[in-house]
CSV table of C-alpha atoms in Angstrom, one decimal:
chain,number,residue,atom,x,y,z
A,1,MET,CA,93.2,96.1,131.4
A,2,ILE,CA,94.5,93.9,134.2
A,3,ARG,CA,98.2,94.3,134.7
A,4,ILE,CA,100.0,91.0,135.1
A,5,GLU,CA,103.5,89.6,135.8
A,6,GLU,CA,104.5,86.1,134.6
A,7,SER,CA,107.4,84.0,135.7
A,8,GLU,CA,108.5,80.4,135.6
A,9,ALA,CA,110.8,78.8,138.2
A,10,ASP,CA,111.4,75.4,139.7
A,11,GLY,CA,108.9,73.7,137.4
A,12,VAL,CA,106.0,76.1,138.2
A,13,TYR,CA,104.5,78.8,136.0
A,14,GLN,CA,103.2,81.8,138.1
A,15,LEU,CA,101.0,84.7,137.1
A,16,LYS,CA,100.4,87.6,139.3
A,17,ALA,CA,97.5,90.0,138.5
A,18,GLU,CA,96.8,93.4,140.2
A,19,LEU,CA,93.2,93.5,141.2
A,20,PRO,CA,92.9,96.0,144.1
A,21,GLY,CA,89.4,96.8,145.4
A,22,VAL,CA,87.7,93.6,144.3
A,23,ASP,CA,86.1,90.8,146.3
A,24,PRO,CA,87.6,87.6,144.9
A,25,ASP,CA,84.7,85.6,146.1
A,26,LYS,CA,82.1,87.7,144.1
A,27,ASP,CA,83.9,89.7,141.5
A,28,VAL,CA,86.7,87.4,140.1
A,29,THR,CA,86.3,84.4,137.7
A,30,ILE,CA,89.2,82.3,136.5
A,31,SER,CA,88.8,79.8,133.7
A,32,LEU,CA,91.1,77.5,131.8
A,33,ASP,CA,90.2,76.3,128.3
A,34,ASP,CA,92.5,74.5,126.0
A,35,GLY,CA,95.7,75.9,127.5
A,36,VAL,CA,94.4,79.5,127.8
A,37,LEU,CA,94.0,81.0,131.3
A,38,THR,CA,91.4,83.8,131.5
A,39,VAL,CA,90.9,86.1,134.4
A,40,ARG,CA,87.7,88.2,134.6
A,41,ALA,CA,87.0,90.8,137.2
A,42,GLU,CA,84.3,93.4,137.9
A,43,ARG,CA,84.8,96.4,140.1
A,44,SER,CA,82.1,98.7,141.4
A,45,GLU,CA,82.8,101.5,143.9
A,46,GLU,CA,80.5,104.2,145.2
A,47,LYS,CA,81.5,107.2,147.3
A,48,LYS,CA,79.0,109.6,148.8
A,49,ASP,CA,79.3,112.7,150.8
A,50,LYS,CA,76.7,115.4,151.7
A,51,GLN,CA,76.8,117.2,148.3
A,52,ARG,CA,77.7,114.6,145.7
A,53,SER,CA,78.2,111.0,145.0
A,54,GLU,CA,80.7,109.3,142.7
A,55,PHE,CA,80.3,105.9,141.1
A,56,ARG,CA,83.1,103.9,139.4
A,57,TYR,CA,82.7,100.6,137.8
A,58,GLY,CA,84.2,98.4,135.1
A,59,SER,CA,84.8,94.9,133.8
A,60,PHE,CA,88.2,93.6,133.0
A,61,THR,CA,89.5,90.5,131.2
A,62,ARG,CA,92.9,89.2,130.5
A,63,SER,CA,93.9,85.9,128.8
A,64,VAL,CA,97.3,84.3,128.5
A,65,ARG,CA,98.4,81.0,126.9
A,66,LEU,CA,100.0,78.7,129.4
A,67,PRO,CA,103.4,77.1,128.7
A,68,ALA,CA,103.5,73.6,127.2
A,69,GLY,CA,103.3,70.8,129.8
A,70,VAL,CA,101.2,72.7,132.3
A,71,ARG,CA,99.1,70.2,134.4
A,72,GLU,CA,95.7,72.0,134.1
A,73,GLU,CA,94.2,69.9,136.9
A,74,ASP,CA,96.8,71.2,139.4
A,75,VAL,CA,96.3,74.9,138.8
A,76,THR,CA,95.7,76.9,142.0
A,77,ALA,CA,94.8,80.5,142.7
A,78,ALA,CA,95.1,82.8,145.8
A,79,TYR,CA,94.2,86.4,146.5
A,80,ASP,CA,96.1,88.6,149.0
A,81,GLN,CA,96.2,92.4,149.4
A,82,GLY,CA,94.9,93.2,145.9
A,83,VAL,CA,97.1,90.6,144.1
A,84,LEU,CA,95.8,87.5,142.5
A,85,THR,CA,98.4,84.7,142.2
A,86,VAL,CA,97.8,81.8,139.9
A,87,ARG,CA,100.3,78.9,140.1
A,88,ALA,CA,100.5,76.0,137.5
A,89,PRO,CA,102.9,73.1,137.8
A,90,ILE,CA,104.7,72.2,134.6
A,91,GLY,CA,105.1,68.5,133.9
A,92,GLU,CA,107.2,66.9,131.2
A,93,THR,CA,107.3,69.0,128.1
A,94,GLU,CA,109.3,66.6,126.0
A,95,LYS,CA,107.5,63.5,124.8
A,96,PRO,CA,109.7,60.5,124.0
A,97,ALA,CA,110.0,59.4,120.4
A,98,ARG,CA,107.6,56.7,119.4
A,99,LYS,CA,108.1,54.0,116.8
A,100,ILE,CA,105.3,53.7,114.3
A,101,GLU,CA,104.7,50.3,112.9
A,102,ILE,CA,104.3,50.0,109.1
A,103,THR,CA,101.5,47.7,107.9
A,104,ARG,CA,101.3,46.3,104.4
A,105,GLY,CA,98.3,46.8,102.3
A,106,SER,CA,96.8,44.0,100.1
């Protein structure tokens, strides 16, 4: 499982995910579908010495529902020193009341 930390401050939702040892260009995919953010990562590592070799690999997925009002088109992601940071600005969450006109049937 991917360990994450979520926070919200100054109108921005932020998710940090621990992904050490992965190449974000090849091994990480981030998708956003109907308010759900999904991070997928694959890790493969091989160590060899004279007498033995060791191979570790795995696929990891983590999905979280974004807060109401997130502007999906403005979501950004950055990777630095094994930590993926996804930032999502939050717009207005309250919608103003709307008057509904009543029509008469015949």
